[in-house]
Amino acid sequence: MASRKLKFVTGNANKLREVRAILAQSGGTTREVATAKCRRAAELLGGPCITEDTALCFEALNGLPGPYIKYFLKELGHDGLNKLLVGFPTTAAWALCTFAYSAGPGSEPILFEGRTDGHVVTARGDGKFGWDPIFEPNGTGQTYAEMTPEKKNSLSHRYRALSKLQEYLSTLKE
C-alpha cells in the first residue's frame, strides 16, 4: 500500500491528529453516515478515500445521542449531556467509531467499527475535544480528556476501528 495515496476526509483537526497518532504507533447510524460520507467523498475526489463518523451512545436513551452527539453537545454542553441522564438507573454509554473505505467512485464502501464501553460522568480534564471530558472508559478511572494522548490512542473507539482498517488495507495488492 506504500505507493498508493489514500485521503482521509474530515473537517475536524482533532480527529486528524488522533488518526495520525494511532496509525503512527502501529505502522440515521454511524454506519449509514460513514457510508454516505465515503461514497460522496470518493465521487468528489475521483479516487480512493476513507471517512470517519463517531457516536456517543447512552444506554438509558437506547443509543441516543449516537451520531447526533455533535449537535447535542453544541446545544447542551457537557453539563446538559449529564442532565439528560438524571433519573435514569444507568450512566452506561459506549463510544463508537466507524471508518469507511472506498476504492473509488462507484465502489461500495467497506466499514470498520470500533467500540469502547464506559460511563457518562461529570466533566473532568481538558475540554478541547468534544465530549472527551464526560466519557470514562470502563476500568480506567479517567475520562478521555484526562488521559495522555498515548493512553487514549491505545484503547479508544477510534483506535479499535483504525486497527481493523489498517489490517484490511495491509491485505490490498499494490
Tab-separated table of N, CA and C in Angstrom:
chain	number	residue	atom	x	y	z
A	1	MET	N	0.827	-1.193	0.000
A	1	MET	CA	0.000	0.000	0.000
A	1	MET	C	0.867	1.252	0.000
A	2	ALA	N	2.158	1.117	0.130
A	2	ALA	CA	3.049	2.261	0.269
A	2	ALA	C	3.014	3.195	-0.935
A	3	SER	N	2.795	2.691	-2.132
A	3	SER	CA	2.845	3.542	-3.302
A	3	SER	C	1.496	4.186	-3.626
A	4	ARG	N	0.436	3.784	-2.952
A	4	ARG	CA	-0.883	4.367	-3.197
A	4	ARG	C	-1.120	5.546	-2.287
A	5	LYS	N	-1.867	6.530	-2.790
A	5	LYS	CA	-2.256	7.677	-1.973
A	5	LYS	C	-3.704	7.477	-1.569
A	6	LEU	N	-3.968	7.638	-0.290
A	6	LEU	CA	-5.300	7.498	0.259
A	6	LEU	C	-5.591	8.749	1.052
A	7	LYS	N	-6.766	9.337	0.847
A	7	LYS	CA	-7.113	10.585	1.517
A	7	LYS	C	-8.096	10.320	2.645
A	8	PHE	N	-7.816	10.855	3.822
A	8	PHE	CA	-8.738	10.799	4.957
A	8	PHE	C	-9.505	12.108	4.959
A	9	VAL	N	-10.828	12.027	4.884
A	9	VAL	CA	-11.661	13.209	4.773
A	9	VAL	C	-12.322	13.496	6.118
A	10	THR	N	-11.992	14.649	6.699
A	10	THR	CA	-12.606	15.106	7.943
A	10	THR	C	-12.451	16.611	8.030
A	11	GLY	N	-13.376	17.247	8.700
A	11	GLY	CA	-13.265	18.676	8.952
A	11	GLY	C	-12.790	18.956	10.363
A	12	ASN	N	-12.394	17.908	11.086
A	12	ASN	CA	-12.042	18.037	12.493
A	12	ASN	C	-10.544	17.789	12.674
A	13	ALA	N	-9.816	18.839	12.987
A	13	ALA	CA	-8.367	18.732	13.150
A	13	ALA	C	-7.983	17.798	14.287
A	14	ASN	N	-8.798	17.730	15.351
A	14	ASN	CA	-8.503	16.827	16.464
A	14	ASN	C	-8.583	15.369	16.026
A	15	LYS	N	-9.598	15.033	15.223
A	15	LYS	CA	-9.712	13.662	14.708
A	15	LYS	C	-8.498	13.326	13.845
A	16	LEU	N	-8.113	14.273	12.988
A	16	LEU	CA	-6.958	14.040	12.127
A	16	LEU	C	-5.712	13.774	12.959
A	17	ARG	N	-5.506	14.558	14.021
A	17	ARG	CA	-4.340	14.367	14.882
A	17	ARG	C	-4.380	12.981	15.532
A	18	GLU	N	-5.559	12.555	16.027
A	18	GLU	CA	-5.674	11.227	16.645
A	18	GLU	C	-5.418	10.117	15.633
A	19	VAL	N	-5.981	10.246	14.446
A	19	VAL	CA	-5.796	9.223	13.420
A	19	VAL	C	-4.316	9.093	13.076
A	20	ARG	N	-3.660	10.218	12.881
A	20	ARG	CA	-2.222	10.174	12.563
A	20	ARG	C	-1.426	9.509	13.693
A	21	ALA	N	-1.737	9.860	14.933
A	21	ALA	CA	-1.012	9.296	16.075
A	21	ALA	C	-1.243	7.789	16.184
A	22	ILE	N	-2.475	7.362	16.002
A	22	ILE	CA	-2.779	5.931	16.098
A	22	ILE	C	-2.091	5.167	14.973
A	23	LEU	N	-2.158	5.679	13.766
A	23	LEU	CA	-1.516	4.997	12.639
A	23	LEU	C	0.004	4.967	12.793
A	24	ALA	N	0.548	6.035	13.337
A	24	ALA	CA	1.999	6.078	13.529
A	24	ALA	C	2.451	5.052	14.551
A	25	GLN	N	1.650	4.808	15.583
A	25	GLN	CA	2.001	3.841	16.620
A	25	GLN	C	2.066	2.435	16.065
A	26	SER	N	1.126	2.069	15.226
A	26	SER	CA	1.024	0.695	14.769
A	26	SER	C	1.390	0.587	13.311
A	27	GLY	N	2.309	1.502	12.757
A	27	GLY	CA	2.754	1.384	11.382
A	27	GLY	C	1.404	1.278	10.592
A	28	GLY	N	-29.775	8.547	10.033
A	28	GLY	CA	-29.705	7.777	10.910
A	28	GLY	C	-28.835	7.170	11.867
A	29	THR	N	-27.416	5.963	11.494
A	29	THR	CA	-26.443	5.310	12.340
A	29	THR	C	-25.072	5.750	11.891
A	30	THR	N	-24.079	5.452	12.690
A	30	THR	CA	-22.730	5.775	12.249
A	30	THR	C	-22.393	5.016	10.973
A	31	ARG	N	-22.935	3.816	10.816
A	31	ARG	CA	-22.688	3.029	9.598
A	31	ARG	C	-23.254	3.747	8.370
A	32	GLU	N	-24.463	4.236	8.492
A	32	GLU	CA	-25.097	4.934	7.371
A	32	GLU	C	-24.385	6.244	7.060
A	33	VAL	N	-24.070	6.986	8.107
A	33	VAL	CA	-23.394	8.262	7.917
A	33	VAL	C	-22.023	8.047	7.288
A	34	ALA	N	-21.260	7.085	7.808
A	34	ALA	CA	-19.919	6.813	7.277
A	34	ALA	C	-19.990	6.355	5.827
A	35	THR	N	-20.958	5.507	5.499
A	35	THR	CA	-21.105	5.016	4.124
A	35	THR	C	-21.428	6.162	3.180
A	36	ALA	N	-22.395	6.984	3.554
A	36	ALA	CA	-22.798	8.105	2.695
A	36	ALA	C	-21.649	9.098	2.513
A	37	LYS	N	-20.953	9.416	3.599
A	37	LYS	CA	-19.817	10.339	3.508
A	37	LYS	C	-18.742	9.791	2.578
A	38	CYS	N	-18.463	8.510	2.720
A	38	CYS	CA	-17.390	7.903	1.943
A	38	CYS	C	-17.753	7.842	0.458
A	39	ARG	N	-18.989	7.460	0.158
A	39	ARG	CA	-19.434	7.435	-1.241
A	39	ARG	C	-19.256	8.810	-1.881
A	40	ARG	N	-19.732	9.830	-1.183
A	40	ARG	CA	-19.663	11.200	-1.709
A	40	ARG	C	-18.217	11.671	-1.832
A	41	ALA	N	-17.405	11.378	-0.857
A	41	ALA	CA	-16.002	11.795	-0.912
A	41	ALA	C	-15.285	11.134	-2.085
A	42	ALA	N	-15.538	9.848	-2.315
A	42	ALA	CA	-14.904	9.138	-3.439
A	42	ALA	C	-15.313	9.770	-4.769
A	43	GLU	N	-16.591	10.153	-4.872
A	43	GLU	CA	-17.058	10.823	-6.095
A	43	GLU	C	-16.353	12.159	-6.285
A	44	LEU	N	-16.297	12.961	-5.221
A	44	LEU	CA	-15.679	14.278	-5.310
A	44	LEU	C	-14.182	14.200	-5.597
A	45	LEU	N	-13.524	13.225	-4.983
A	45	LEU	CA	-12.074	13.093	-5.132
A	45	LEU	C	-11.687	12.312	-6.379
A	46	GLY	N	-12.618	11.502	-6.865
A	46	GLY	CA	-12.322	10.695	-8.046
A	46	GLY	C	-11.331	9.585	-7.771
A	47	GLY	N	-11.287	9.116	-6.532
A	47	GLY	CA	-10.335	8.063	-6.192
A	47	GLY	C	-10.603	7.485	-4.825
A	48	PRO	N	-9.687	6.655	-4.339
A	48	PRO	CA	-9.865	6.014	-3.045
A	48	PRO	C	-9.796	7.013	-1.889
A	49	CYS	N	-10.549	6.705	-0.826
A	49	CYS	CA	-10.533	7.576	0.344
A	49	CYS	C	-11.074	6.817	1.544
A	50	ILE	N	-10.882	7.401	2.717
A	50	ILE	CA	-11.517	6.917	3.932
A	50	ILE	C	-12.222	8.095	4.587
A	51	THR	N	-13.328	7.805	5.251
A	51	THR	CA	-14.030	8.798	6.046
A	51	THR	C	-14.313	8.170	7.405
A	52	GLU	N	-14.764	8.978	8.327
A	52	GLU	CA	-14.991	8.503	9.683
A	52	GLU	C	-16.197	9.184	10.276
A	53	ASP	N	-16.926	8.467	11.096
A	53	ASP	CA	-18.010	9.053	11.864
A	53	ASP	C	-17.950	8.483	13.272
A	54	THR	N	-18.253	9.326	14.249
A	54	THR	CA	-18.170	8.930	15.647
A	54	THR	C	-19.488	9.198	16.346
A	55	ALA	N	-19.817	8.328	17.291
A	55	ALA	CA	-21.050	8.467	18.060
A	55	ALA	C	-20.748	8.256	19.537
A	56	LEU	N	-21.542	8.901	20.375
A	56	LEU	CA	-21.546	8.614	21.804
A	56	LEU	C	-22.973	8.188	22.126
A	57	CYS	N	-23.118	6.965	22.581
A	57	CYS	CA	-24.430	6.343	22.752
A	57	CYS	C	-24.711	6.095	24.225
A	58	PHE	N	-25.843	6.601	24.703
A	58	PHE	CA	-26.245	6.420	26.092
A	58	PHE	C	-27.177	5.218	26.192
A	59	GLU	N	-26.823	4.255	27.040
A	59	GLU	CA	-27.652	3.066	27.214
A	59	GLU	C	-29.080	3.427	27.625
A	60	ALA	N	-29.223	4.358	28.559
A	60	ALA	CA	-30.544	4.740	29.072
A	60	ALA	C	-31.439	5.331	27.983
A	61	LEU	N	-30.840	5.881	26.939
A	61	LEU	CA	-31.593	6.522	25.863
A	61	LEU	C	-31.588	5.665	24.595
A	62	ASN	N	-31.366	4.353	24.777
A	62	ASN	CA	-31.380	3.416	23.645
A	62	ASN	C	-30.436	3.819	22.506
A	63	GLY	N	-29.273	4.339	22.895
A	63	GLY	CA	-28.253	4.674	21.902
A	63	GLY	C	-28.180	6.128	21.501
A	64	LEU	N	-29.150	6.926	21.896
A	64	LEU	CA	-29.053	8.362	21.606
A	64	LEU	C	-28.056	8.998	22.570
A	65	PRO	N	-27.415	10.061	22.240
A	65	PRO	CA	-27.494	10.835	21.022
A	65	PRO	C	-26.852	10.183	19.800
A	66	GLY	N	-26.022	9.174	19.996
A	66	GLY	CA	-25.449	8.449	18.866
A	66	GLY	C	-24.711	9.365	17.904
A	67	PRO	N	-24.994	9.237	16.592
A	67	PRO	CA	-24.262	10.041	15.611
A	67	PRO	C	-24.611	11.529	15.670
A	68	TYR	N	-25.599	11.883	16.486
A	68	TYR	CA	-26.003	13.283	16.626
A	68	TYR	C	-25.314	13.964	17.802
A	69	ILE	N	-24.337	13.306	18.389
A	69	ILE	CA	-23.669	13.828	19.582
A	69	ILE	C	-23.121	15.234	19.358
A	70	LYS	N	-22.603	15.506	18.175
A	70	LYS	CA	-22.049	16.828	17.869
A	70	LYS	C	-23.099	17.921	18.098
A	71	TYR	N	-24.315	17.662	17.676
A	71	TYR	CA	-25.386	18.649	17.794
A	71	TYR	C	-25.895	18.746	19.232
A	72	PHE	N	-26.007	17.608	19.903
A	72	PHE	CA	-26.416	17.618	21.304
A	72	PHE	C	-25.396	18.394	22.135
A	73	LEU	N	-24.111	18.139	21.899
A	73	LEU	CA	-23.059	18.815	22.652
A	73	LEU	C	-23.097	20.318	22.399
A	74	LYS	N	-23.276	20.702	21.149
A	74	LYS	CA	-23.316	22.130	20.810
A	74	LYS	C	-24.461	22.837	21.531
A	75	GLU	N	-25.619	22.201	21.588
A	75	GLU	CA	-26.796	22.820	22.188
A	75	GLU	C	-26.818	22.715	23.711
A	76	LEU	N	-26.330	21.607	24.266
A	76	LEU	CA	-26.477	21.349	25.698
A	76	LEU	C	-25.209	21.518	26.517
A	77	GLY	N	-24.060	21.362	25.877
A	77	GLY	CA	-22.796	21.388	26.601
A	77	GLY	C	-22.605	20.112	27.411
A	78	HIS	N	-21.470	20.005	28.066
A	78	HIS	CA	-21.160	18.811	28.855
A	78	HIS	C	-22.161	18.617	29.996
A	79	ASP	N	-22.476	19.697	30.693
A	79	ASP	CA	-23.409	19.604	31.816
A	79	ASP	C	-24.795	19.161	31.343
A	80	GLY	N	-25.239	19.691	30.238
A	80	GLY	CA	-26.539	19.323	29.696
A	80	GLY	C	-26.609	17.861	29.280
A	81	LEU	N	-25.511	17.332	28.752
A	81	LEU	CA	-25.482	15.912	28.397
A	81	LEU	C	-25.632	15.053	29.649
A	82	ASN	N	-24.991	15.462	30.737
A	82	ASN	CA	-25.148	14.755	32.011
A	82	ASN	C	-26.587	14.832	32.503
A	83	LYS	N	-27.202	15.991	32.366
A	83	LYS	CA	-28.574	16.172	32.838
A	83	LYS	C	-29.565	15.288	32.080
A	84	LEU	N	-29.234	14.916	30.849
A	84	LEU	CA	-30.111	14.017	30.094
A	84	LEU	C	-30.315	12.691	30.814
A	85	LEU	N	-29.338	12.307	31.631
A	85	LEU	CA	-29.389	11.008	32.293
A	85	LEU	C	-29.934	11.059	33.719
A	86	VAL	N	-30.254	12.249	34.202
A	86	VAL	CA	-30.812	12.374	35.553
A	86	VAL	C	-32.123	11.592	35.614
A	87	GLY	N	-32.251	10.768	36.628
A	87	GLY	CA	-33.458	9.982	36.822
A	87	GLY	C	-33.401	8.594	36.197
A	88	PHE	N	-32.390	8.349	35.372
A	88	PHE	CA	-32.230	7.020	34.789
A	88	PHE	C	-31.363	6.165	35.710
A	89	PRO	N	-31.547	4.859	35.702
A	89	PRO	CA	-30.790	3.982	36.602
A	89	PRO	C	-29.343	3.729	36.155
A	90	THR	N	-28.956	4.207	34.976
A	90	THR	CA	-27.602	3.931	34.494
A	90	THR	C	-27.013	5.122	33.754
A	91	THR	N	-25.710	5.254	33.872
A	91	THR	CA	-24.971	6.239	33.087
A	91	THR	C	-24.095	5.536	32.056
A	92	ALA	N	-24.343	4.249	31.875
A	92	ALA	CA	-23.550	3.473	30.918
A	92	ALA	C	-23.672	4.070	29.518
A	93	ALA	N	-22.557	4.034	28.801
A	93	ALA	CA	-22.511	4.580	27.445
A	93	ALA	C	-21.435	3.841	26.666
A	94	TRP	N	-21.446	4.023	25.372
A	94	TRP	CA	-20.366	3.488	24.564
A	94	TRP	C	-20.000	4.499	23.488
A	95	ALA	N	-18.719	4.554	23.209
A	95	ALA	CA	-18.191	5.381	22.134
A	95	ALA	C	-18.029	4.465	20.927
A	96	LEU	N	-18.502	4.923	19.788
A	96	LEU	CA	-18.483	4.112	18.576
A	96	LEU	C	-17.867	4.910	17.445
A	97	CYS	N	-16.917	4.312	16.764
A	97	CYS	CA	-16.264	4.936	15.621
A	97	CYS	C	-16.438	4.020	14.417
A	98	THR	N	-16.805	4.611	13.304
A	98	THR	CA	-16.944	3.853	12.067
A	98	THR	C	-16.122	4.517	10.980
A	99	PHE	N	-15.117	3.798	10.486
A	99	PHE	CA	-14.359	4.236	9.323
A	99	PHE	C	-14.943	3.561	8.105
A	100	ALA	N	-14.976	4.280	7.001
A	100	ALA	CA	-15.435	3.718	5.737
A	100	ALA	C	-14.311	3.889	4.717
A	101	TYR	N	-14.057	2.837	3.960
A	101	TYR	CA	-13.041	2.866	2.902
A	101	TYR	C	-13.730	2.643	1.564
A	102	SER	N	-13.392	3.462	0.600
A	102	SER	CA	-13.874	3.271	-0.763
A	102	SER	C	-12.675	3.196	-1.695
A	103	ALA	N	-12.717	2.235	-2.605
A	103	ALA	CA	-11.655	2.105	-3.609
A	103	ALA	C	-11.785	3.175	-4.682
A	104	GLY	N	-12.909	3.881	-4.707
A	104	GLY	CA	-13.120	4.956	-5.674
A	104	GLY	C	-14.585	5.084	-6.031
A	105	PRO	N	-14.899	6.020	-6.942
A	105	PRO	CA	-16.294	6.238	-7.331
A	105	PRO	C	-16.957	4.940	-7.811
A	106	GLY	N	-18.195	4.737	-7.350
A	106	GLY	CA	-18.939	3.547	-7.754
A	106	GLY	C	-18.617	2.303	-6.952
A	107	SER	N	-17.626	2.371	-6.092
A	107	SER	CA	-17.234	1.236	-5.258
A	107	SER	C	-17.967	1.319	-3.920
A	108	GLU	N	-18.594	0.226	-3.517
A	108	GLU	CA	-19.328	0.214	-2.243
A	108	GLU	C	-18.345	0.342	-1.073
A	109	PRO	N	-18.551	1.309	-0.198
A	109	PRO	CA	-17.655	1.460	0.955
A	109	PRO	C	-17.665	0.225	1.865
A	110	ILE	N	-16.518	-0.057	2.439
A	110	ILE	CA	-16.347	-1.133	3.408
A	110	ILE	C	-16.184	-0.467	4.766
A	111	LEU	N	-16.896	-0.981	5.770
A	111	LEU	CA	-16.931	-0.343	7.084
A	111	LEU	C	-16.088	-1.083	8.112
A	112	PHE	N	-15.506	-0.314	9.031
A	112	PHE	CA	-14.663	-0.837	10.108
A	112	PHE	C	-15.075	-0.113	11.385
A	113	GLU	N	-15.594	-0.856	12.359
A	113	GLU	CA	-16.108	-0.246	13.578
A	113	GLU	C	-15.262	-0.580	14.797
A	114	GLY	N	-15.205	0.387	15.700
A	114	GLY	CA	-14.562	0.193	16.986
A	114	GLY	C	-15.462	0.733	18.074
A	115	ARG	N	-15.507	0.031	19.189
A	115	ARG	CA	-16.382	0.427	20.294
A	115	ARG	C	-15.610	0.365	21.604
A	116	THR	N	-15.850	1.362	22.443
A	116	THR	CA	-15.309	1.378	23.797
A	116	THR	C	-16.469	1.631	24.755
A	117	ASP	N	-16.650	0.720	25.709
A	117	ASP	CA	-17.715	0.854	26.699
A	117	ASP	C	-17.237	1.690	27.877
A	118	GLY	N	-18.170	2.437	28.470
A	118	GLY	CA	-17.819	3.269	29.608
A	118	GLY	C	-19.048	3.868	30.247
A	119	HIS	N	-18.846	5.053	30.841
A	119	HIS	CA	-19.923	5.755	31.541
A	119	HIS	C	-19.822	7.244	31.268
A	120	VAL	N	-20.954	7.911	31.357
A	120	VAL	CA	-21.003	9.367	31.289
A	120	VAL	C	-20.794	9.871	32.718
A	121	VAL	N	-19.852	10.797	32.868
A	121	VAL	CA	-19.502	11.343	34.181
A	121	VAL	C	-19.499	12.867	34.107
A	122	THR	N	-19.453	13.506	35.274
A	122	THR	CA	-19.287	14.951	35.315
A	122	THR	C	-17.973	15.302	34.622
A	123	ALA	N	-17.994	16.369	33.841
A	123	ALA	CA	-16.832	16.753	33.034
A	123	ALA	C	-15.568	16.883	33.882
A	124	ARG	N	-14.510	16.216	33.391
A	124	ARG	CA	-13.183	16.291	34.019
A	124	ARG	C	-12.141	16.338	32.915
A	125	GLY	N	-11.097	17.114	33.148
A	125	GLY	CA	-9.985	17.166	32.202
A	125	GLY	C	-10.157	18.265	31.168
A	126	ASP	N	-9.238	18.288	30.257
A	126	ASP	CA	-9.177	19.280	29.190
A	126	ASP	C	-10.437	19.191	28.322
A	127	GLY	N	-11.106	20.295	28.143
A	127	GLY	CA	-12.344	20.306	27.367
A	127	GLY	C	-12.172	20.695	25.915
A	128	LYS	N	-10.994	20.492	25.356
A	128	LYS	CA	-10.709	20.948	23.991
A	128	LYS	C	-11.286	20.053	22.895
A	129	PHE	N	-11.629	18.801	23.208
A	129	PHE	CA	-12.048	17.897	22.144
A	129	PHE	C	-13.391	17.260	22.467
A	130	GLY	N	-14.436	17.873	21.955
A	130	GLY	CA	-15.770	17.297	22.011
A	130	GLY	C	-16.210	16.822	23.380
A	131	TRP	N	-16.700	15.603	23.420
A	131	TRP	CA	-17.263	15.029	24.643
A	131	TRP	C	-16.242	14.237	25.463
A	132	ASP	N	-14.984	14.332	25.144
A	132	ASP	CA	-13.942	13.622	25.898
A	132	ASP	C	-14.014	13.826	27.413
A	133	PRO	N	-14.353	15.044	27.909
A	133	PRO	CA	-14.376	15.236	29.363
A	133	PRO	C	-15.481	14.468	30.099
A	134	ILE	N	-16.513	13.980	29.393
A	134	ILE	CA	-17.615	13.311	30.101
A	134	ILE	C	-17.659	11.804	29.841
A	135	PHE	N	-16.711	11.270	29.076
A	135	PHE	CA	-16.725	9.830	28.811
A	135	PHE	C	-15.544	9.156	29.496
A	136	GLU	N	-15.880	8.244	30.420
A	136	GLU	CA	-14.860	7.487	31.151
A	136	GLU	C	-14.950	6.014	30.739
A	137	PRO	N	-13.961	5.531	29.982
A	137	PRO	CA	-13.968	4.119	29.595
A	137	PRO	C	-13.910	3.215	30.830
A	138	ASN	N	-14.621	2.114	30.773
A	138	ASN	CA	-14.660	1.173	31.901
A	138	ASN	C	-13.262	0.761	32.329
A	139	GLY	N	-13.051	0.740	33.638
A	139	GLY	CA	-11.803	0.249	34.213
A	139	GLY	C	-10.632	1.200	34.172
A	140	THR	N	-10.833	2.421	33.672
A	140	THR	CA	-9.696	3.340	33.553
A	140	THR	C	-9.622	4.359	34.683
A	141	GLY	N	-10.762	4.763	35.239
A	141	GLY	CA	-10.772	5.796	36.268
A	141	GLY	C	-10.472	7.186	35.734
A	142	GLN	N	-10.381	7.325	34.411
A	142	GLN	CA	-10.098	8.613	33.782
A	142	GLN	C	-11.033	8.819	32.602
A	143	THR	N	-11.371	10.086	32.368
A	143	THR	CA	-12.079	10.411	31.132
A	143	THR	C	-11.049	10.453	30.000
A	144	TYR	N	-11.540	10.385	28.790
A	144	TYR	CA	-10.626	10.556	27.651
A	144	TYR	C	-9.822	11.847	27.795
A	145	ALA	N	-10.474	12.910	28.283
A	145	ALA	CA	-9.813	14.215	28.403
A	145	ALA	C	-8.707	14.221	29.453
A	146	GLU	N	-8.762	13.314	30.416
A	146	GLU	CA	-7.724	13.246	31.453
A	146	GLU	C	-6.543	12.376	31.030
A	147	MET	N	-6.722	11.586	30.017
A	147	MET	CA	-5.679	10.653	29.584
A	147	MET	C	-4.623	11.353	28.741
A	148	THR	N	-3.432	10.783	28.758
A	148	THR	CA	-2.430	11.242	27.803
A	148	THR	C	-2.915	10.827	26.413
A	149	PRO	N	-2.484	11.518	25.377
A	149	PRO	CA	-2.872	11.099	24.022
A	149	PRO	C	-2.479	9.647	23.736
A	150	GLU	N	-1.327	9.233	24.251
A	150	GLU	CA	-0.867	7.865	24.016
A	150	GLU	C	-1.806	6.841	24.654
A	151	LYS	N	-2.233	7.122	25.892
A	151	LYS	CA	-3.150	6.195	26.562
A	151	LYS	C	-4.486	6.135	25.829
A	152	LYS	N	-5.048	7.311	25.532
A	152	LYS	CA	-6.323	7.336	24.820
A	152	LYS	C	-6.206	6.596	23.491
A	153	ASN	N	-5.150	6.862	22.760
A	153	ASN	CA	-4.978	6.259	21.442
A	153	ASN	C	-4.655	4.770	21.496
A	154	SER	N	-4.471	4.224	22.679
A	154	SER	CA	-4.216	2.782	22.789
A	154	SER	C	-5.478	1.993	23.140
A	155	LEU	N	-6.584	2.711	23.456
A	155	LEU	CA	-7.793	1.989	23.872
A	155	LEU	C	-9.084	2.572	23.317
A	156	SER	N	-8.994	3.661	22.591
A	156	SER	CA	-10.215	4.344	22.161
A	156	SER	C	-10.980	3.599	21.073
A	157	HIS	N	-12.196	3.998	20.905
A	157	HIS	CA	-13.059	3.507	19.837
A	157	HIS	C	-12.421	3.761	18.468
A	158	ARG	N	-11.769	4.902	18.324
A	158	ARG	CA	-11.118	5.246	17.050
A	158	ARG	C	-9.927	4.315	16.802
A	159	TYR	N	-9.163	4.044	17.859
A	159	TYR	CA	-8.037	3.109	17.738
A	159	TYR	C	-8.519	1.729	17.281
A	160	ARG	N	-9.591	1.257	17.879
A	160	ARG	CA	-10.113	-0.078	17.549
A	160	ARG	C	-10.577	-0.149	16.098
A	161	ALA	N	-11.267	0.897	15.637
A	161	ALA	CA	-11.730	0.918	14.252
A	161	ALA	C	-10.556	1.044	13.277
A	162	LEU	N	-9.594	1.904	13.624
A	162	LEU	CA	-8.429	2.082	12.756
A	162	LEU	C	-7.583	0.823	12.652
A	163	SER	N	-7.508	0.059	13.732
A	163	SER	CA	-6.759	-1.201	13.695
A	163	SER	C	-7.351	-2.142	12.660
A	164	LYS	N	-8.675	-2.211	12.618
A	164	LYS	CA	-9.348	-3.070	11.638
A	164	LYS	C	-9.127	-2.555	10.220
A	165	LEU	N	-9.212	-1.233	10.048
A	165	LEU	CA	-8.965	-0.643	8.733
A	165	LEU	C	-7.532	-0.905	8.284
A	166	GLN	N	-6.578	-0.716	9.184
A	166	GLN	CA	-5.170	-0.966	8.849
A	166	GLN	C	-4.959	-2.410	8.409
A	167	GLU	N	-5.551	-3.334	9.140
A	167	GLU	CA	-5.416	-4.749	8.802
A	167	GLU	C	-5.950	-5.019	7.397
A	168	TYR	N	-7.102	-4.440	7.080
A	168	TYR	CA	-7.682	-4.622	5.750
A	168	TYR	C	-6.780	-4.016	4.675
A	169	LEU	N	-6.335	-2.785	4.888
A	169	LEU	CA	-5.510	-2.111	3.888
A	169	LEU	C	-4.197	-2.862	3.638
A	170	SER	N	-3.684	-3.527	4.665
A	170	SER	CA	-2.426	-4.282	4.501
A	170	SER	C	-2.600	-5.496	3.593
A	171	THR	N	-3.849	-5.908	3.383
A	171	THR	CA	-4.089	-7.072	2.528
A	171	THR	C	-4.272	-6.709	1.066
A	172	LEU	N	-4.419	-5.411	0.773
A	172	LEU	CA	-4.633	-4.983	-0.608
A	172	LEU	C	-3.362	-5.155	-1.422
A	173	LYS	N	-3.538	-5.562	-2.634
A	173	LYS	CA	-2.387	-5.711	-3.550
A	173	LYS	C	-1.983	-4.358	-4.093
A	174	GLU	N	-0.718	-4.203	-4.326
A	174	GLU	CA	-0.194	-2.948	-4.911
A	174	GLU	C	-0.697	-2.770	-6.321
